[in-house]
mmCIF file of C-alpha atoms and ligand atoms in Angstrom:
data_model
loop_
_atom_site.group_PDB
_atom_site.id
_atom_site.type_symbol
_atom_site.label_atom_id
_atom_site.label_comp_id
_atom_site.label_asym_id
_atom_site.label_seq_id
_atom_site.Cartn_x
_atom_site.Cartn_y
_atom_site.Cartn_z
ATOM 1 C CA UNK A 29 83.955 -5.009 12.803
ATOM 2 C CA UNK A 30 88.275 -6.374 13.185
ATOM 3 C CA UNK A 31 90.689 -3.441 11.584
ATOM 4 C CA UNK A 32 92.273 -6.300 10.112
ATOM 5 C CA UNK A 33 90.368 -8.529 7.534
ATOM 6 C CA UNK A 34 91.842 -11.635 6.280
ATOM 7 C CA UNK A 35 90.359 -12.014 2.352
ATOM 8 C CA UNK A 36 91.530 -15.190 -0.072
ATOM 9 C CA UNK A 37 91.732 -14.410 -3.857
ATOM 10 C CA UNK A 38 92.029 -17.210 -6.173
ATOM 11 C CA UNK A 39 92.749 -17.848 -9.220
ATOM 12 C CA UNK A 40 91.782 -20.846 -11.537
ATOM 13 C CA UNK A 41 95.560 -22.347 -12.596
ATOM 14 C CA UNK A 42 94.197 -25.046 -14.727
ATOM 15 C CA UNK A 43 94.858 -23.413 -17.906
ATOM 16 C CA UNK A 44 95.851 -20.008 -19.310
ATOM 17 C CA UNK A 45 97.083 -16.457 -17.650
ATOM 18 C CA UNK A 46 97.215 -17.623 -14.124
ATOM 19 C CA UNK A 47 100.353 -15.738 -13.041
ATOM 20 C CA UNK A 48 99.325 -12.775 -14.454
ATOM 21 C CA UNK A 49 96.404 -12.047 -12.690
ATOM 22 C CA UNK A 50 97.919 -12.986 -9.799
ATOM 23 C CA UNK A 51 101.123 -10.703 -10.287
ATOM 24 C CA UNK A 52 98.733 -8.329 -10.758
ATOM 25 C CA UNK A 53 96.316 -8.902 -7.887
ATOM 26 C CA UNK A 54 99.494 -8.379 -5.469
ATOM 27 C CA UNK A 55 100.338 -4.735 -7.141
ATOM 28 C CA UNK A 56 96.405 -3.562 -6.484
ATOM 29 C CA UNK A 57 96.685 -4.255 -3.174
ATOM 30 C CA UNK A 58 99.817 -2.740 -2.714
ATOM 31 C CA UNK A 59 97.774 0.725 -4.459
ATOM 32 C CA UNK A 60 94.827 -0.069 -1.913
ATOM 33 C CA UNK A 61 96.610 -0.397 1.275
ATOM 34 C CA UNK A 62 98.759 3.022 0.130
ATOM 35 C CA UNK A 63 95.758 5.223 -0.034
ATOM 36 C CA UNK A 64 94.318 7.657 2.725
ATOM 37 C CA UNK A 65 92.120 6.207 5.368
ATOM 38 C CA UNK A 66 92.514 2.383 4.078
ATOM 39 C CA UNK A 67 91.522 -0.140 5.921
ATOM 40 C CA UNK A 68 94.207 -2.565 6.459
ATOM 41 C CA UNK A 69 94.013 -5.969 4.255
ATOM 42 C CA UNK A 70 95.563 -8.856 5.099
ATOM 43 C CA UNK A 71 95.510 -10.754 1.689
ATOM 44 C CA UNK A 72 96.136 -13.756 0.336
ATOM 45 C CA UNK A 73 96.153 -14.255 -3.090
ATOM 46 C CA UNK A 74 96.451 -18.254 -4.533
ATOM 47 C CA UNK A 75 96.712 -20.874 -7.165
ATOM 48 C CA UNK A 76 93.232 -22.882 -7.769
ATOM 49 C CA UNK A 77 93.107 -26.340 -9.251
ATOM 50 C CA UNK A 78 90.783 -28.413 -6.464
ATOM 51 C CA UNK A 79 88.100 -28.499 -4.455
ATOM 52 C CA UNK A 80 89.417 -27.944 -1.269
ATOM 53 C CA UNK A 81 91.546 -24.705 -3.036
ATOM 54 C CA UNK A 82 87.982 -23.248 -4.310
ATOM 55 C CA UNK A 83 86.304 -23.684 -0.738
ATOM 56 C CA UNK A 84 88.967 -21.433 0.672
ATOM 57 C CA UNK A 85 87.854 -18.852 -1.279
ATOM 58 C CA UNK A 86 86.070 -15.380 -0.703
ATOM 59 C CA UNK A 87 86.575 -14.479 -4.239
ATOM 60 C CA UNK A 88 88.084 -15.973 -7.764
ATOM 61 C CA UNK A 89 89.362 -14.862 -11.321
ATOM 62 C CA UNK A 90 89.209 -17.665 -13.702
ATOM 63 C CA UNK A 91 91.775 -16.219 -16.441
ATOM 64 C CA UNK A 92 92.320 -15.741 -20.490
ATOM 65 C CA UNK A 93 92.908 -19.167 -22.299
ATOM 66 C CA UNK A 94 90.946 -21.665 -23.800
ATOM 67 C CA UNK A 95 87.990 -22.510 -22.262
ATOM 68 C CA UNK A 96 87.499 -25.551 -23.608
ATOM 69 C CA UNK A 97 90.434 -26.963 -22.650
ATOM 70 C CA UNK A 98 90.080 -25.061 -19.122
ATOM 71 C CA UNK A 99 86.161 -27.206 -19.129
ATOM 72 C CA UNK A 100 87.400 -30.517 -19.595
ATOM 73 C CA UNK A 101 90.235 -29.380 -17.076
ATOM 74 C CA UNK A 102 87.901 -28.594 -14.592
ATOM 75 C CA UNK A 103 85.587 -31.919 -15.141
ATOM 76 C CA UNK A 104 88.535 -34.464 -15.051
ATOM 77 C CA UNK A 105 89.355 -32.460 -11.647
ATOM 78 C CA UNK A 106 86.315 -32.759 -9.483
ATOM 79 C CA UNK A 107 86.287 -29.146 -10.172
ATOM 80 C CA UNK A 108 83.834 -28.073 -12.133
ATOM 81 C CA UNK A 109 80.381 -28.579 -10.084
ATOM 82 C CA UNK A 110 82.045 -26.740 -7.217
ATOM 83 C CA UNK A 111 82.986 -23.855 -9.530
ATOM 84 C CA UNK A 112 79.206 -24.045 -10.314
ATOM 85 C CA UNK A 113 78.243 -23.778 -6.620
ATOM 86 C CA UNK A 114 81.055 -21.067 -6.041
ATOM 87 C CA UNK A 115 79.178 -18.584 -8.379
ATOM 88 C CA UNK A 116 75.500 -19.555 -8.627
ATOM 89 C CA UNK A 117 75.173 -21.086 -5.034
ATOM 90 C CA UNK A 118 77.070 -19.170 -3.237
ATOM 91 C CA UNK A 119 77.268 -16.542 -5.069
ATOM 92 C CA UNK A 120 81.083 -15.674 -4.457
ATOM 93 C CA UNK A 121 82.461 -12.728 -6.605
ATOM 94 C CA UNK A 122 83.931 -14.024 -9.580
ATOM 95 C CA UNK A 123 85.393 -12.374 -12.498
ATOM 96 C CA UNK A 124 86.181 -13.839 -16.229
ATOM 97 C CA UNK A 125 88.773 -12.452 -18.886
ATOM 98 C CA UNK A 126 87.788 -13.771 -22.549
ATOM 99 C CA UNK A 127 87.787 -17.343 -22.103
ATOM 100 C CA UNK A 128 86.527 -16.931 -18.662
ATOM 101 C CA UNK A 129 84.130 -14.362 -19.376
ATOM 102 C CA UNK A 130 83.103 -17.836 -21.890
ATOM 103 C CA UNK A 131 82.744 -19.933 -19.274
ATOM 104 C CA UNK A 132 80.624 -17.506 -16.850
ATOM 105 C CA UNK A 133 78.131 -16.963 -19.971
ATOM 106 C CA UNK A 134 74.835 -18.465 -19.405
ATOM 107 C CA UNK A 135 75.070 -19.453 -22.975
ATOM 108 C CA UNK A 136 77.895 -19.856 -25.956
ATOM 109 C CA UNK A 137 77.832 -19.758 -29.038
ATOM 110 C CA UNK A 138 80.246 -21.354 -31.601
ATOM 111 C CA UNK A 139 80.775 -23.997 -29.756
ATOM 112 C CA UNK A 140 81.005 -27.947 -30.194
ATOM 113 C CA UNK A 141 78.460 -29.981 -28.721
ATOM 114 C CA UNK A 142 79.634 -32.031 -26.208
ATOM 115 C CA UNK A 143 82.935 -30.313 -26.725
ATOM 116 C CA UNK A 144 81.879 -27.489 -24.106
ATOM 117 C CA UNK A 145 80.544 -26.517 -20.623
ATOM 118 C CA UNK A 146 79.459 -24.019 -18.773
ATOM 119 C CA UNK A 147 79.768 -23.103 -15.267
ATOM 120 C CA UNK A 148 77.245 -19.932 -16.129
ATOM 121 C CA UNK A 149 75.926 -16.991 -13.645
ATOM 122 C CA UNK A 150 75.719 -14.211 -16.069
ATOM 123 C CA UNK A 151 72.583 -14.256 -18.388
ATOM 124 C CA UNK A 152 74.384 -13.353 -21.632
ATOM 125 C CA UNK A 153 75.328 -15.352 -24.828
ATOM 126 C CA UNK A 154 78.646 -14.936 -26.000
ATOM 127 C CA UNK A 155 79.640 -15.037 -29.252
ATOM 128 C CA UNK A 156 83.302 -17.114 -29.379
ATOM 129 C CA UNK A 157 86.376 -16.211 -31.285
ATOM 130 C CA UNK A 158 84.189 -12.814 -32.371
ATOM 131 C CA UNK A 159 87.104 -11.496 -34.110
ATOM 132 C CA UNK A 160 88.627 -13.991 -36.127
ATOM 133 C CA UNK A 161 92.058 -15.948 -35.522
ATOM 134 C CA UNK A 162 94.142 -15.208 -33.546
ATOM 135 C CA UNK A 163 96.301 -13.517 -35.852
ATOM 136 C CA UNK A 164 93.101 -11.137 -36.146
ATOM 137 C CA UNK A 165 93.981 -10.275 -32.720
ATOM 138 C CA UNK A 166 94.915 -6.385 -32.143
ATOM 139 C CA UNK A 167 94.601 -4.145 -29.059
ATOM 140 C CA UNK A 168 92.297 -1.201 -28.576
ATOM 141 C CA UNK A 169 92.205 2.191 -25.778
ATOM 142 C CA UNK A 170 88.833 1.656 -24.013
ATOM 143 C CA UNK A 171 87.410 4.527 -21.694
ATOM 144 C CA UNK A 172 85.596 2.438 -18.995
ATOM 145 C CA UNK A 173 83.354 4.846 -17.429
ATOM 146 C CA UNK A 174 83.214 2.582 -14.126
ATOM 147 C CA UNK A 175 86.444 3.232 -12.992
ATOM 148 C CA UNK A 176 86.080 7.207 -11.911
ATOM 149 C CA UNK A 177 84.502 5.443 -9.533
ATOM 150 C CA UNK A 178 82.453 8.666 -8.406
ATOM 151 C CA UNK A 179 83.224 10.499 -5.331
ATOM 152 C CA UNK A 180 85.891 7.477 -5.248
ATOM 153 C CA UNK A 181 89.236 7.450 -5.645
ATOM 154 C CA UNK A 182 88.514 6.468 -8.744
ATOM 155 C CA UNK A 183 90.804 6.364 -12.486
ATOM 156 C CA UNK A 184 90.073 8.527 -15.694
ATOM 157 C CA UNK A 185 90.169 6.343 -18.563
ATOM 158 C CA UNK A 186 88.676 9.479 -20.487
ATOM 159 C CA UNK A 187 92.174 11.112 -20.003
ATOM 160 C CA UNK A 188 93.811 7.835 -19.714
ATOM 161 C CA UNK A 189 92.480 5.250 -21.620
ATOM 162 C CA UNK A 190 93.086 1.546 -20.621
ATOM 163 C CA UNK A 191 94.767 -0.142 -23.306
ATOM 164 C CA UNK A 192 93.352 -3.542 -23.578
ATOM 165 C CA UNK A 193 94.249 -7.107 -25.790
ATOM 166 C CA UNK A 194 91.943 -8.749 -27.744
ATOM 167 C CA UNK A 195 93.073 -12.066 -28.611
ATOM 168 C CA UNK A 196 90.780 -14.666 -30.190
ATOM 169 C CA UNK A 197 88.048 -12.744 -28.109
ATOM 170 C CA UNK A 198 84.125 -13.736 -27.141
ATOM 171 C CA UNK A 199 81.454 -10.408 -27.454
ATOM 172 C CA UNK A 200 78.329 -10.263 -25.735
ATOM 173 C CA UNK A 201 76.031 -10.400 -28.973
ATOM 174 C CA UNK A 202 73.041 -10.772 -26.530
ATOM 175 C CA UNK A 203 71.587 -10.047 -22.994
ATOM 176 C CA UNK A 204 69.346 -12.851 -21.981
ATOM 177 C CA UNK A 205 65.946 -11.658 -19.979
ATOM 178 C CA UNK A 206 66.843 -13.081 -16.574
ATOM 179 C CA UNK A 207 65.326 -15.968 -15.375
ATOM 180 C CA UNK A 208 68.413 -16.937 -13.141
ATOM 181 C CA UNK A 209 68.955 -20.288 -14.527
ATOM 182 C CA UNK A 210 69.389 -22.713 -17.378
ATOM 183 C CA UNK A 211 67.916 -20.931 -20.421
ATOM 184 C CA UNK A 212 65.417 -22.744 -21.954
ATOM 185 C CA UNK A 213 65.221 -20.858 -25.286
ATOM 186 C CA UNK A 214 69.169 -20.841 -25.822
ATOM 187 C CA UNK A 215 68.998 -24.668 -25.536
ATOM 188 C CA UNK A 216 67.426 -25.144 -28.896
ATOM 189 C CA UNK A 217 69.843 -22.339 -30.687
ATOM 190 C CA UNK A 218 72.013 -24.601 -33.006
ATOM 191 C CA UNK A 219 75.806 -24.432 -32.025
ATOM 192 C CA UNK A 220 74.748 -22.727 -28.758
ATOM 193 C CA UNK A 221 75.549 -24.783 -25.138
ATOM 194 C CA UNK A 222 73.902 -23.785 -21.913
ATOM 195 C CA UNK A 223 74.984 -23.818 -18.219
ATOM 196 C CA UNK A 224 73.131 -25.648 -16.178
ATOM 197 C CA UNK A 225 70.750 -23.785 -13.505
ATOM 198 C CA UNK A 226 71.482 -23.991 -9.391
ATOM 199 C CA UNK A 227 68.984 -22.516 -7.015
ATOM 200 C CA UNK A 228 71.080 -19.840 -4.389
ATOM 201 C CA UNK A 229 71.914 -21.207 -1.378
ATOM 202 C CA UNK A 230 69.735 -17.857 0.337
ATOM 203 C CA UNK A 231 70.675 -19.966 3.886
ATOM 204 C CA UNK A 232 73.949 -18.617 3.568
ATOM 205 C CA UNK A 233 73.448 -15.512 1.216
ATOM 206 C CA UNK A 234 70.794 -13.725 2.443
ATOM 207 C CA UNK A 235 68.352 -11.412 0.186
ATOM 208 C CA UNK A 236 69.826 -11.951 -2.203
ATOM 209 C CA UNK A 237 69.129 -10.668 -5.609
ATOM 210 C CA UNK A 238 70.092 -10.839 -9.198
ATOM 211 C CA UNK A 239 68.994 -8.074 -10.774
ATOM 212 C CA UNK A 240 69.643 -6.752 -15.008
ATOM 213 C CA UNK A 241 73.099 -7.565 -16.699
ATOM 214 C CA UNK A 242 74.571 -4.140 -16.854
ATOM 215 C CA UNK A 243 77.326 -3.250 -19.884
ATOM 216 C CA UNK A 244 79.988 -1.901 -18.465
ATOM 217 C CA UNK A 245 82.349 -1.464 -21.352
ATOM 218 C CA UNK A 246 81.587 -0.965 -25.255
ATOM 219 C CA UNK A 247 84.431 -1.176 -27.248
ATOM 220 C CA UNK A 248 83.462 1.586 -30.166
ATOM 221 C CA UNK A 249 84.875 1.956 -34.023
ATOM 222 C CA UNK A 250 86.811 -1.322 -33.415
ATOM 223 C CA UNK A 251 87.243 -0.511 -37.244
ATOM 224 C CA UNK A 252 90.780 1.946 -36.263
ATOM 225 C CA UNK A 253 92.502 -0.737 -35.016
ATOM 226 C CA UNK A 254 91.693 -2.620 -38.231
ATOM 227 C CA UNK A 255 93.528 -3.190 -41.752
ATOM 228 C CA UNK A 256 92.092 -1.610 -45.088
ATOM 229 C CA UNK A 257 89.983 -4.984 -46.017
ATOM 230 C CA UNK A 258 88.718 -5.730 -42.456
ATOM 231 C CA UNK A 259 87.357 -1.866 -42.736
ATOM 232 C CA UNK A 260 85.251 -2.903 -46.061
ATOM 233 C CA UNK A 261 83.955 -6.374 -44.472
ATOM 234 C CA UNK A 262 82.931 -3.922 -40.370
ATOM 235 C CA UNK A 263 80.889 -1.469 -39.706
ATOM 236 C CA UNK A 264 82.817 1.443 -38.268
ATOM 237 C CA UNK A 265 80.110 1.778 -36.425
ATOM 238 C CA UNK A 266 78.963 -1.166 -34.390
ATOM 239 C CA UNK A 267 79.566 -1.143 -30.752
ATOM 240 C CA UNK A 268 80.901 -4.574 -29.007
ATOM 241 C CA UNK A 269 79.805 -5.205 -25.635
ATOM 242 C CA UNK A 270 83.617 -5.996 -24.125
ATOM 243 C CA UNK A 271 82.181 -5.885 -20.328
ATOM 244 C CA UNK A 272 79.457 -6.512 -18.476
ATOM 245 C CA UNK A 273 78.503 -7.544 -14.470
ATOM 246 C CA UNK A 274 75.438 -8.770 -12.855
ATOM 247 C CA UNK A 275 74.859 -9.242 -9.187
ATOM 248 C CA UNK A 276 78.285 -10.829 -8.032
ATOM 249 C CA UNK A 277 79.579 -11.811 -11.350
ATOM 250 C CA UNK A 278 81.638 -9.645 -13.656
ATOM 251 C CA UNK A 279 83.219 -10.243 -16.843
ATOM 252 C CA UNK A 280 85.652 -9.046 -19.364
ATOM 253 C CA UNK A 281 86.205 -9.763 -23.282
ATOM 254 C CA UNK A 282 90.110 -8.375 -23.051
ATOM 255 C CA UNK A 283 92.846 -9.655 -20.981
ATOM 256 C CA UNK A 284 94.080 -6.689 -18.576
ATOM 257 C CA UNK A 285 96.234 -9.325 -17.044
ATOM 258 C CA UNK A 286 98.195 -8.835 -20.022
ATOM 259 C CA UNK A 287 99.295 -5.247 -19.999
ATOM 260 C CA UNK A 288 100.075 -4.735 -16.609
ATOM 261 C CA UNK A 289 97.793 -1.818 -15.992
ATOM 262 C CA UNK A 290 96.355 -3.085 -12.130
ATOM 263 C CA UNK A 291 93.141 -0.563 -12.601
ATOM 264 C CA UNK A 292 90.836 -2.975 -13.606
ATOM 265 C CA UNK A 293 92.080 -5.444 -10.233
ATOM 266 C CA UNK A 294 92.251 -2.149 -8.120
ATOM 267 C CA UNK A 295 88.173 -1.515 -8.529
ATOM 268 C CA UNK A 296 87.542 -5.864 -8.337
ATOM 269 C CA UNK A 297 89.169 -5.407 -5.043
ATOM 270 C CA UNK A 298 86.933 -2.764 -3.433
ATOM 271 C CA UNK A 299 84.279 -4.910 -4.778
ATOM 272 C CA UNK A 300 85.086 -7.742 -3.508
ATOM 273 C CA UNK A 301 86.061 -6.195 -0.326
ATOM 274 C CA UNK A 302 82.127 -4.741 0.287
ATOM 275 C CA UNK A 303 80.883 -8.107 -0.612
ATOM 276 C CA UNK A 304 83.264 -9.318 1.613
ATOM 277 C CA UNK A 305 82.179 -7.676 4.999
ATOM 278 C CA UNK A 306 78.874 -7.299 3.804
ATOM 279 C CA UNK A 307 78.390 -10.748 4.625
ATOM 280 C CA UNK A 308 81.019 -11.120 7.495
ATOM 281 C CA UNK A 309 78.386 -8.712 8.959
ATOM 282 C CA UNK A 310 75.199 -10.849 8.332
ATOM 283 C CA UNK A 311 76.809 -14.158 9.494
HETATM 284 N N1 LIG B 28 88.892 -18.307 -28.247
HETATM 285 C C1 LIG B 28 89.434 -18.498 -26.613
HETATM 286 C C2 LIG B 28 87.868 -19.991 -26.278
HETATM 287 O O1 LIG B 28 87.048 -19.968 -27.089
HETATM 288 C C3 LIG B 28 89.443 -17.646 -25.411
HETATM 289 C C4 LIG B 28 90.695 -16.999 -26.328
HETATM 290 C C5 LIG B 28 91.522 -16.118 -24.309
HETATM 291 O O2 LIG B 28 90.680 -16.496 -23.363
HETATM 292 N N2 LIG B 28 92.279 -15.181 -25.615
HETATM 293 O O3 LIG B 28 88.188 -19.939 -24.764
#
């Protein structure tokens, strides 16, 4: 393998907080490069608005914003189907934050019929705007054990928690049985939209294994961040699923791009490198 590998990471730039992601990706790449024995990588971080730009990407981030608007703009600009192919057919690494997580879910609640298209890829049902309106946004300290990266150079979020912002955030309210396609059982639930199924291209993606949805992060005792009235209404012990991964797709309910903490971006770029190297070796 060549010591210098070019990796192109796109950030979908149709709407929302895409610029913030690009900044954090740059910081994350610097952190990776500064590590001992780091293999030199030449990164390109690109804003993505068209199918042609998407085709050049090895991996993609879908930012926070407004998922309904994003899906409408994607459809109008002819990038919705290419996005579905990127995630579900080519199975390239994709990370969605907040609105991005909604778009990557196979099923979503509280969506107007006909008003929302999903990309899919994660066998979960998300509940949009789970915590209420914009004014009910809050911050919370998270422990994200996957960042510890046992044996590696991870980050200890127990000692130094990840400060996360939740703005009209979705949560994963249900992990769905893995069928790897259209969630037929979900179709019949009122007010729920589902993503269309797409077969994996096994000629490009060899030995693909979908696997189960992994819960990567939960929000404990959200009540700590709430006012007295809200505390009365809510179960302080409730645990909301706010980070998940399945095969090539990763999703978070919150906005790491708005707090300027690059630790999740560092971790995710490491996953991207692994995937890109594997693909290049296989082909
Ligand atoms: N509630 C928004 C939606 O449905 C997501 C909010 C966000 O990305 N901050 O798309």
